[in-house]
Tab-separated table of N, CA and C in Angstrom:
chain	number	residue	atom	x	y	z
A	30	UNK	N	0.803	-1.188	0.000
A	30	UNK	CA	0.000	0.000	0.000
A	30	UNK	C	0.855	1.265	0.000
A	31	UNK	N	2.027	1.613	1.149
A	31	UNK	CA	2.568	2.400	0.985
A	31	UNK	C	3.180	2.985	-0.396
A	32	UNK	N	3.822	1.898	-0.946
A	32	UNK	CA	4.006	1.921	-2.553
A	32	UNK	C	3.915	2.427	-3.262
A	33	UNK	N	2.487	2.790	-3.692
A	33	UNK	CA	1.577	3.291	-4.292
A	33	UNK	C	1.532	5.042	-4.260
A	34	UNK	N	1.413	5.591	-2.419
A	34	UNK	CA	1.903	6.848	-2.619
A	34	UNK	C	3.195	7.257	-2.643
A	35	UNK	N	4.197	6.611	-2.926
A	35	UNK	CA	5.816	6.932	-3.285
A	35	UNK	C	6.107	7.952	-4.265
A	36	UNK	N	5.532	7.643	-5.228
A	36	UNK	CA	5.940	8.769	-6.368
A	36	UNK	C	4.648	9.698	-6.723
A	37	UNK	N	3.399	9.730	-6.332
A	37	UNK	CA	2.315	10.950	-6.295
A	37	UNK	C	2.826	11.999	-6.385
A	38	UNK	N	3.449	12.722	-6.172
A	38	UNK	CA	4.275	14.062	-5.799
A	38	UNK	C	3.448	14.739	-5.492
A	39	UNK	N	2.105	14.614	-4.783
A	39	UNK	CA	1.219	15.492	-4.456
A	39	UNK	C	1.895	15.698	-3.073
A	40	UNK	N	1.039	17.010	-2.050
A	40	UNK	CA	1.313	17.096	-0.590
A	40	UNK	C	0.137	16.243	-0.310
A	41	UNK	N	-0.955	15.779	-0.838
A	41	UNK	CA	-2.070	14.852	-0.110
A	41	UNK	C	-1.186	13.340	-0.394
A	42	UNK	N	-0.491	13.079	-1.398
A	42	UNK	CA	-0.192	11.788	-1.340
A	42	UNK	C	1.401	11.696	-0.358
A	43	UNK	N	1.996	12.640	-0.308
A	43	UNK	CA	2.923	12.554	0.984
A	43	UNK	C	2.650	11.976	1.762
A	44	UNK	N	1.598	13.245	2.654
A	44	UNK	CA	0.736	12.781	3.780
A	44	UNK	C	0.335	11.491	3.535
A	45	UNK	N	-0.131	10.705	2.523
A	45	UNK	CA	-0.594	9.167	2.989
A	45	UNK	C	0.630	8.423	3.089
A	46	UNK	N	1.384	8.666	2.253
A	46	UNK	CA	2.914	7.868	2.297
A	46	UNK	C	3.532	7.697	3.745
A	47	UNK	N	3.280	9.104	4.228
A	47	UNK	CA	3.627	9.019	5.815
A	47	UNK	C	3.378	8.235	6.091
A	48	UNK	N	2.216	8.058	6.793
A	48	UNK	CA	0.978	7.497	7.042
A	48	UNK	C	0.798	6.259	7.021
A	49	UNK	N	0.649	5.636	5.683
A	49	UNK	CA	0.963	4.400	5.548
A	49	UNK	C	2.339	3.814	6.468
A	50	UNK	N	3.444	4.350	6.182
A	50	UNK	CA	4.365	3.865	6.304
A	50	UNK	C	4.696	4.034	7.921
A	51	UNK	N	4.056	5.101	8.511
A	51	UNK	CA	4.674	4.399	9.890
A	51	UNK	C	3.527	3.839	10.466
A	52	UNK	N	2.223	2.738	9.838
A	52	UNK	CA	1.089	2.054	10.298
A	52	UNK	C	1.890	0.727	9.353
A	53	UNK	N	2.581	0.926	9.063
A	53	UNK	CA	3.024	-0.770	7.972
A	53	UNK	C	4.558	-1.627	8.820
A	54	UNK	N	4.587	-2.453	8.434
A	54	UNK	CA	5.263	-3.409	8.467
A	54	UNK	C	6.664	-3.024	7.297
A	55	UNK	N	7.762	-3.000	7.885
A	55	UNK	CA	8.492	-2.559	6.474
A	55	UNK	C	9.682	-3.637	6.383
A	56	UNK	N	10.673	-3.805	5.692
A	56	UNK	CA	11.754	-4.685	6.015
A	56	UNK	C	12.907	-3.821	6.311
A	57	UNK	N	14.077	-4.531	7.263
A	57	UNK	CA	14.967	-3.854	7.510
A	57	UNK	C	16.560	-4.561	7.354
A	58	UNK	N	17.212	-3.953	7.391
A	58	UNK	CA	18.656	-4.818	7.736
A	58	UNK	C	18.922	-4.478	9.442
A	59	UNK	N	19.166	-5.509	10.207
A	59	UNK	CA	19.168	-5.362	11.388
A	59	UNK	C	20.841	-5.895	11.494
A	60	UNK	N	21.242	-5.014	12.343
A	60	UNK	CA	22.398	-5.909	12.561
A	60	UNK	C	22.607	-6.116	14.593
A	61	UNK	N	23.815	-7.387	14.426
A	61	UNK	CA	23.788	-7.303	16.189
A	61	UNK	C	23.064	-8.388	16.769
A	62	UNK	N	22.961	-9.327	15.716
A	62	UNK	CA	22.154	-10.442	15.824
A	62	UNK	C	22.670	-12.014	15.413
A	63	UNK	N	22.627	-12.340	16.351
A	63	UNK	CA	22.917	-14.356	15.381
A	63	UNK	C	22.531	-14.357	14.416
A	64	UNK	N	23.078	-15.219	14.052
A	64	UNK	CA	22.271	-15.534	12.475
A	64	UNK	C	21.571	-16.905	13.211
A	65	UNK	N	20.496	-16.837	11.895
A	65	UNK	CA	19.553	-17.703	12.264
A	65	UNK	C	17.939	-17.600	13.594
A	66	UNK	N	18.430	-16.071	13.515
A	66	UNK	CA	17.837	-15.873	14.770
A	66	UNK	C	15.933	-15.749	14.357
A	67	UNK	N	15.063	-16.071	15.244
A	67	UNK	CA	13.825	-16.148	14.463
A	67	UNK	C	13.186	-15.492	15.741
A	68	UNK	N	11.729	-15.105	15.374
A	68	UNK	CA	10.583	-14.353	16.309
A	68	UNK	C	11.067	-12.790	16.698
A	69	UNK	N	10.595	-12.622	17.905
A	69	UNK	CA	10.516	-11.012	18.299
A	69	UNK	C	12.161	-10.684	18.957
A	70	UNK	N	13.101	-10.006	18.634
A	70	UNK	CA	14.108	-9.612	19.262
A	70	UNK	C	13.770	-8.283	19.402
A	71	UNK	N	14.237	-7.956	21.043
A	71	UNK	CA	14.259	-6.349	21.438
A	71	UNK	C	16.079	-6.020	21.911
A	72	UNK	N	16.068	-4.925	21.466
A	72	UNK	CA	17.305	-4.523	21.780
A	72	UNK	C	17.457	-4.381	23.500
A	73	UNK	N	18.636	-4.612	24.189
A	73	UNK	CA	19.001	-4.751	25.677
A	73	UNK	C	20.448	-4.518	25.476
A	74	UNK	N	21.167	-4.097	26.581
A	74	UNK	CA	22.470	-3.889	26.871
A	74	UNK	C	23.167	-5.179	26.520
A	75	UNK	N	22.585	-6.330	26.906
A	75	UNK	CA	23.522	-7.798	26.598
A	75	UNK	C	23.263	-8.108	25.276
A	76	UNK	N	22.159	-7.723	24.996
A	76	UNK	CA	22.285	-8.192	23.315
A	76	UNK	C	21.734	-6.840	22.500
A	77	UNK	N	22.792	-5.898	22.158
A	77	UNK	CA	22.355	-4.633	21.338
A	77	UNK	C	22.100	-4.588	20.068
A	78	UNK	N	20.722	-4.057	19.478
A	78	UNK	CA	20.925	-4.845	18.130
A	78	UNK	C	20.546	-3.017	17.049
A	79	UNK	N	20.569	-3.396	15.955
A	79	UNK	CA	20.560	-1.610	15.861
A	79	UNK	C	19.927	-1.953	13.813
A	80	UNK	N	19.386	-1.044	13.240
A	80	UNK	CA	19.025	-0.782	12.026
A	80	UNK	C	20.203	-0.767	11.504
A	81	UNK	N	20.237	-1.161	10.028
A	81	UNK	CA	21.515	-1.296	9.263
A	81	UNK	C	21.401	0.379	8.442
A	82	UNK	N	22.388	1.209	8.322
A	82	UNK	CA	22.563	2.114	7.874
A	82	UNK	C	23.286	2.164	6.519
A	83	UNK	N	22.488	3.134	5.298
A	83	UNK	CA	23.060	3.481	4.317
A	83	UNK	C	23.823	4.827	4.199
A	84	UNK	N	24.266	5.180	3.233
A	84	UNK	CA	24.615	6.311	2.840
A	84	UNK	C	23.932	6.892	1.634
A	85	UNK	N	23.158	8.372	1.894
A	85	UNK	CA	22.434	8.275	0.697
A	85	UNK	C	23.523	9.386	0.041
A	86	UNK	N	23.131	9.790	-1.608
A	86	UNK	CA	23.946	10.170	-2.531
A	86	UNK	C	24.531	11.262	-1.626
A	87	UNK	N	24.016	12.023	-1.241
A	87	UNK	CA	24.717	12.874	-0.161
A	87	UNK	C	25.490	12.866	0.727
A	88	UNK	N	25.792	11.594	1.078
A	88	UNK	CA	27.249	11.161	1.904
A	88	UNK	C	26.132	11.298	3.663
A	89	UNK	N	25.388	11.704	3.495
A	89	UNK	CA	23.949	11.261	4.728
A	89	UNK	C	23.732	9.922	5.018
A	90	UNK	N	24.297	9.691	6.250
A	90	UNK	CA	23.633	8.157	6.834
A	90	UNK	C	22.028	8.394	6.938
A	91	UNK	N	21.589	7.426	6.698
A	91	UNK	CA	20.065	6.686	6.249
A	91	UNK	C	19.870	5.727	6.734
A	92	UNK	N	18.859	5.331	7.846
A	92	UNK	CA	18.055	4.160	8.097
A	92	UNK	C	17.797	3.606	6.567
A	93	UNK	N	17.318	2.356	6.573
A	93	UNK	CA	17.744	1.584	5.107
A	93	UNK	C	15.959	0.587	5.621
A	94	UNK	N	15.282	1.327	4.764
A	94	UNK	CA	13.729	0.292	4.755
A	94	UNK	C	13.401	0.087	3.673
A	95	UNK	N	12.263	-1.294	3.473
A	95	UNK	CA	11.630	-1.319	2.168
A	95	UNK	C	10.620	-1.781	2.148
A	96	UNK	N	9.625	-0.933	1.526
A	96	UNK	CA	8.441	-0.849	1.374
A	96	UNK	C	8.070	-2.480	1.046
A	97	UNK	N	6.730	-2.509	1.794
A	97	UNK	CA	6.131	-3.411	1.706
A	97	UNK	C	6.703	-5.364	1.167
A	98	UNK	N	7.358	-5.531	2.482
A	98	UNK	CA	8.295	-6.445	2.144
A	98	UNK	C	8.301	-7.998	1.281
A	99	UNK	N	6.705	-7.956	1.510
A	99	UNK	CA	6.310	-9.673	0.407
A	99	UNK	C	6.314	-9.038	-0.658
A	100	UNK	N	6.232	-7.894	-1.438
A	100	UNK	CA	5.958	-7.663	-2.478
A	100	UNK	C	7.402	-7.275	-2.932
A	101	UNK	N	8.333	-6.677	-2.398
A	101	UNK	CA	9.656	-5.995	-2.518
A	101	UNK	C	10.327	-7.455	-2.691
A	102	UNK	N	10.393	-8.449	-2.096
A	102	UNK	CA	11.158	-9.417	-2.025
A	102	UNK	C	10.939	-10.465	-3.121
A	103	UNK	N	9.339	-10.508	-3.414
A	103	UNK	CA	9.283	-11.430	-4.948
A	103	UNK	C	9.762	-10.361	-5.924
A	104	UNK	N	9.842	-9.412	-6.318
A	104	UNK	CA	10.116	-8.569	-7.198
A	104	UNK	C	12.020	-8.443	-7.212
A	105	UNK	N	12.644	-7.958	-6.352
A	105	UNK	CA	13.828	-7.919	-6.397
A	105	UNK	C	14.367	-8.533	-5.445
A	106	UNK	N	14.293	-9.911	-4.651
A	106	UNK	CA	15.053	-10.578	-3.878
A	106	UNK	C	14.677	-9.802	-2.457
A	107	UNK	N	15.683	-10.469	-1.153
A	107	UNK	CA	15.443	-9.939	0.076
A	107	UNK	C	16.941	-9.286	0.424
A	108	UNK	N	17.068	-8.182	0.468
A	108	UNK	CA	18.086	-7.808	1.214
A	108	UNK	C	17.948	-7.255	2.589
A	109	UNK	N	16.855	-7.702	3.022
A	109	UNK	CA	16.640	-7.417	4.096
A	109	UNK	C	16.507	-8.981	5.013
A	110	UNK	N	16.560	-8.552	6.436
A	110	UNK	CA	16.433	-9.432	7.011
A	110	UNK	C	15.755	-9.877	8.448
A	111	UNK	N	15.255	-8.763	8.327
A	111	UNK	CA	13.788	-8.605	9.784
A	111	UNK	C	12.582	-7.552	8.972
A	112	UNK	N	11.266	-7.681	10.063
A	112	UNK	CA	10.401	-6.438	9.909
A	112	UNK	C	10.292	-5.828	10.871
A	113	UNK	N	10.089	-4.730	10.833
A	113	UNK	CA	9.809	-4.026	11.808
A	113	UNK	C	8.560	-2.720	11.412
A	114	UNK	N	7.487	-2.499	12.467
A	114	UNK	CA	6.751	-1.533	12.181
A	114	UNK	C	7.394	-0.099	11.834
A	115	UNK	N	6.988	0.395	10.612
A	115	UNK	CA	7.143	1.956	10.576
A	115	UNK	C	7.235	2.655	11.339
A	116	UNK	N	6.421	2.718	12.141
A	116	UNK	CA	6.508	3.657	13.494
A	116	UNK	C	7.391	3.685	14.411
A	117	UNK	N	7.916	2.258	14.779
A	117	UNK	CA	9.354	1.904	15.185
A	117	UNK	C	10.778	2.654	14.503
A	118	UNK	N	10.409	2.326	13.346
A	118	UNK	CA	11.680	2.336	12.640
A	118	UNK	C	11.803	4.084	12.661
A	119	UNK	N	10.923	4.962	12.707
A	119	UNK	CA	10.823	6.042	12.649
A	119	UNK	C	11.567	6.802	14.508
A	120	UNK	N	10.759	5.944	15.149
A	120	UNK	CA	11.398	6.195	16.758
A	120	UNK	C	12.873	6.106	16.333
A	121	UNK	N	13.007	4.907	16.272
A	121	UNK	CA	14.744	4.082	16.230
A	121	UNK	C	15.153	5.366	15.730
A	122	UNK	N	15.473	6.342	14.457
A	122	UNK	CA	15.958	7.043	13.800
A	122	UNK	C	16.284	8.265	14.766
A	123	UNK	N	15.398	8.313	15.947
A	123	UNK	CA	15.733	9.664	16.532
A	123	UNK	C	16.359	9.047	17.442
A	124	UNK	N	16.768	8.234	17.728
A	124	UNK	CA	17.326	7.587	18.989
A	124	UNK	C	18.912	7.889	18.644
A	125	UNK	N	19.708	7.819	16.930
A	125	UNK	CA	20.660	8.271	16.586
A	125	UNK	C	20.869	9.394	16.157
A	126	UNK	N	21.631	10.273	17.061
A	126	UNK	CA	21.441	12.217	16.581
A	126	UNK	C	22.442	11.977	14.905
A	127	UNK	N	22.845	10.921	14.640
A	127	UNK	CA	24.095	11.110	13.505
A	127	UNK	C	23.081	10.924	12.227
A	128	UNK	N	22.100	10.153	12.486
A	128	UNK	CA	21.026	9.232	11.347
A	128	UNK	C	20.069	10.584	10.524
A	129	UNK	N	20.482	10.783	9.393
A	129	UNK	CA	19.717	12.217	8.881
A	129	UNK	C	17.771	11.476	8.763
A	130	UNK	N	17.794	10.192	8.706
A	130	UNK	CA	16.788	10.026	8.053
A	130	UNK	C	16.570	8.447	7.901
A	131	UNK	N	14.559	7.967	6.925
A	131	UNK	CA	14.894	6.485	6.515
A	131	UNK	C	14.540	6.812	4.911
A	132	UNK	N	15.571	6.102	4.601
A	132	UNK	CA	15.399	5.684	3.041
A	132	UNK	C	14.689	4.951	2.635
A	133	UNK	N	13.586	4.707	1.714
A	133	UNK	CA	12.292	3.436	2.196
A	133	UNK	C	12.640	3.295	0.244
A	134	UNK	N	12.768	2.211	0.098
A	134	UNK	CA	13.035	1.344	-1.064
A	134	UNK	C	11.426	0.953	-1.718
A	135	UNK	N	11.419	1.781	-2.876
A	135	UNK	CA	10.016	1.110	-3.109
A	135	UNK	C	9.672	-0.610	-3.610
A	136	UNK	N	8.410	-0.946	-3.568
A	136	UNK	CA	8.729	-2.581	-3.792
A	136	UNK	C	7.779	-2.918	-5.425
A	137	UNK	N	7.479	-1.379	-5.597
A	137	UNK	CA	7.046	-1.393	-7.345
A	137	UNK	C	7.942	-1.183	-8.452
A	138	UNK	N	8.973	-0.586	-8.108
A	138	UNK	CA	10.078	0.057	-8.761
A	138	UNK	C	11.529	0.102	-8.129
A	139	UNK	N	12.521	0.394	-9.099
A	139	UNK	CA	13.722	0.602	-8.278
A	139	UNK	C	14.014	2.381	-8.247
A	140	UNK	N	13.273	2.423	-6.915
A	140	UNK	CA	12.891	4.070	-6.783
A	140	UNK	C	12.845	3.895	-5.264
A	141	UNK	N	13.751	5.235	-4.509
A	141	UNK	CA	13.228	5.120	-3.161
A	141	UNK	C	12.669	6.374	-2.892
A	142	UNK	N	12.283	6.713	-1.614
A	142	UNK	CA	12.247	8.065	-0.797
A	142	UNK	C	12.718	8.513	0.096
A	143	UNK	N	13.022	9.650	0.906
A	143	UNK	CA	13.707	10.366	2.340
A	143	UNK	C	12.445	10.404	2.979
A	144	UNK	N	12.565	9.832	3.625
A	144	UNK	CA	11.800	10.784	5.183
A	144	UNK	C	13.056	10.888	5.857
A	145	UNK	N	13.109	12.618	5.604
A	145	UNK	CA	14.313	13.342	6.852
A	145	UNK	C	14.105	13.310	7.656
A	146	UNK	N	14.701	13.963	8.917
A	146	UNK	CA	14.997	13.628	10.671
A	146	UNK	C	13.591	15.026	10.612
A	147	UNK	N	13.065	15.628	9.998
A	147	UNK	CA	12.597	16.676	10.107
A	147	UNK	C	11.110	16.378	10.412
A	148	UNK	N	10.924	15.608	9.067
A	148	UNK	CA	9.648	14.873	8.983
A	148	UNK	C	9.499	14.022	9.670
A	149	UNK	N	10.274	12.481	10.157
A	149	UNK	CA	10.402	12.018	11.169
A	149	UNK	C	10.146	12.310	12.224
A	150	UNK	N	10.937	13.300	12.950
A	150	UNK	CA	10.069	14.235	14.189
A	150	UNK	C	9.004	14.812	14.549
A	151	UNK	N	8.725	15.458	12.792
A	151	UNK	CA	7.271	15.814	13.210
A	151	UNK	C	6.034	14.545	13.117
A	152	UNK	N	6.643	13.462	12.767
A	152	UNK	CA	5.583	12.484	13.028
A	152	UNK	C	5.393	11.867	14.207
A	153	UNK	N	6.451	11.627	15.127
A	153	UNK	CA	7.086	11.135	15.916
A	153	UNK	C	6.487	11.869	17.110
A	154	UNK	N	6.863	12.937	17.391
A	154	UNK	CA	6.614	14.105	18.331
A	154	UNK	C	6.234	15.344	17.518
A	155	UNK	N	4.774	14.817	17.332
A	155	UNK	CA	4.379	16.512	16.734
A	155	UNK	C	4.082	17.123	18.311
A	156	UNK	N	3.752	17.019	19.175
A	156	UNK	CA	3.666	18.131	20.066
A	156	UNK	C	5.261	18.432	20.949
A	157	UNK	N	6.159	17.880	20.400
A	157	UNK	CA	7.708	18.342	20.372
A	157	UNK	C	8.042	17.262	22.140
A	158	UNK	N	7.456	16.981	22.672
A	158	UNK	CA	7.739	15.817	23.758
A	158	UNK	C	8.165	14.930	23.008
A	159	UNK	N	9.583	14.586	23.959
A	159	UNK	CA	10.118	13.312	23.676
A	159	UNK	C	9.656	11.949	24.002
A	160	UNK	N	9.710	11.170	23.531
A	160	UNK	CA	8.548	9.994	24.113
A	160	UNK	C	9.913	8.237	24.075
A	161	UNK	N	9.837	7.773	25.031
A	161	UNK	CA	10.398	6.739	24.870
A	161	UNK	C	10.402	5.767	23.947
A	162	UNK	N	11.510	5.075	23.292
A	162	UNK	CA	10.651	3.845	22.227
A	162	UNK	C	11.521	2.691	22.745
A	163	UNK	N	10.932	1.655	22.716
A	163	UNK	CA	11.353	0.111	22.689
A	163	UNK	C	11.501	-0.008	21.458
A	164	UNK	N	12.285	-0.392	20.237
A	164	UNK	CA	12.596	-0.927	19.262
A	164	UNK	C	12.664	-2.610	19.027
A	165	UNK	N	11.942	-3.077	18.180
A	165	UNK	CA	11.653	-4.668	18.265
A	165	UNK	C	11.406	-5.179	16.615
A	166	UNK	N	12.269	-6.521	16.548
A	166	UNK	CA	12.601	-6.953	15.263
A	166	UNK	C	11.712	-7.883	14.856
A	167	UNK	N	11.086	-8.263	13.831
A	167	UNK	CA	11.143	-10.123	13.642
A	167	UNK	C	11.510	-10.357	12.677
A	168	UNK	N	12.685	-11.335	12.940
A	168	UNK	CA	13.224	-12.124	11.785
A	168	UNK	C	12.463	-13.405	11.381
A	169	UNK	N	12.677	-13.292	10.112
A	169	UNK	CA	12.579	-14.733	9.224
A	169	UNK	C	13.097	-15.930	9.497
């Protein structure tokens, strides 16, 4: 679903892109983890586990997501290797002051998008309170 409003270039189809995307399920590269590891992992001091980071053309570290992951993965393979809710993945991002943003990989095209630390925040904390997040994986 998110998908779909990726390239709209409207401000109403933004807003759903948001939207969608931190109410969806997205895929991630997780790192900090066994391999082989399966079900719900939460990050803890004994076992720290963290979003895999890109670099986008800008030399900007990027949370690294992709849209709608059964559909992204029959189409171009899995380079991912957990899900995690949007809304998570959006917390997680402010949790690193270095992380400009998530890069969300569309799963119709080889096309992505930014959601900056800007937009992020204002989804995150639109009334500007900081709010705690638990961050939580499931792997395949």
């Amino acid at each position: 679903m998110i998908a779909a409003h990726m390239t709209s270039g409207s401000s109403d189809g933004w807003a759903r892109f948001l939207d969608g995307f931190r109410k969806s399920q997205v895929g991630v590269v997780v790192v900090g983890v066994p391999a082989r590891t399966g079900g719900e992992v939460v990050s803890a001091a004994n076992q720290p586990v963290s979003i895999g980071l890109t670099r986008h053309a800008d030399g900007r570290p990027m949370a690294l997501a992709f849209a709608d992951p059964v559909a992204f993965a029959a189409r171009f393979g899995r380079p991912f290797n957990a899900s995690m809710a949007g809304a998570a993945v959006l917390s997680t991002v402010l949790l690193n002051p270095e992380c400009a943003g998530v890069l969300v990989n569309s799963a119709r095209a080889e096309v992505s998008v930014v959601i900056d630390r800007a937009a992020d925040q204002a989804l995150v904390q639109p009334s500007g309170a900081r709010t705690a997040a638990k961050s939580w994986w499931r792997f395949w």
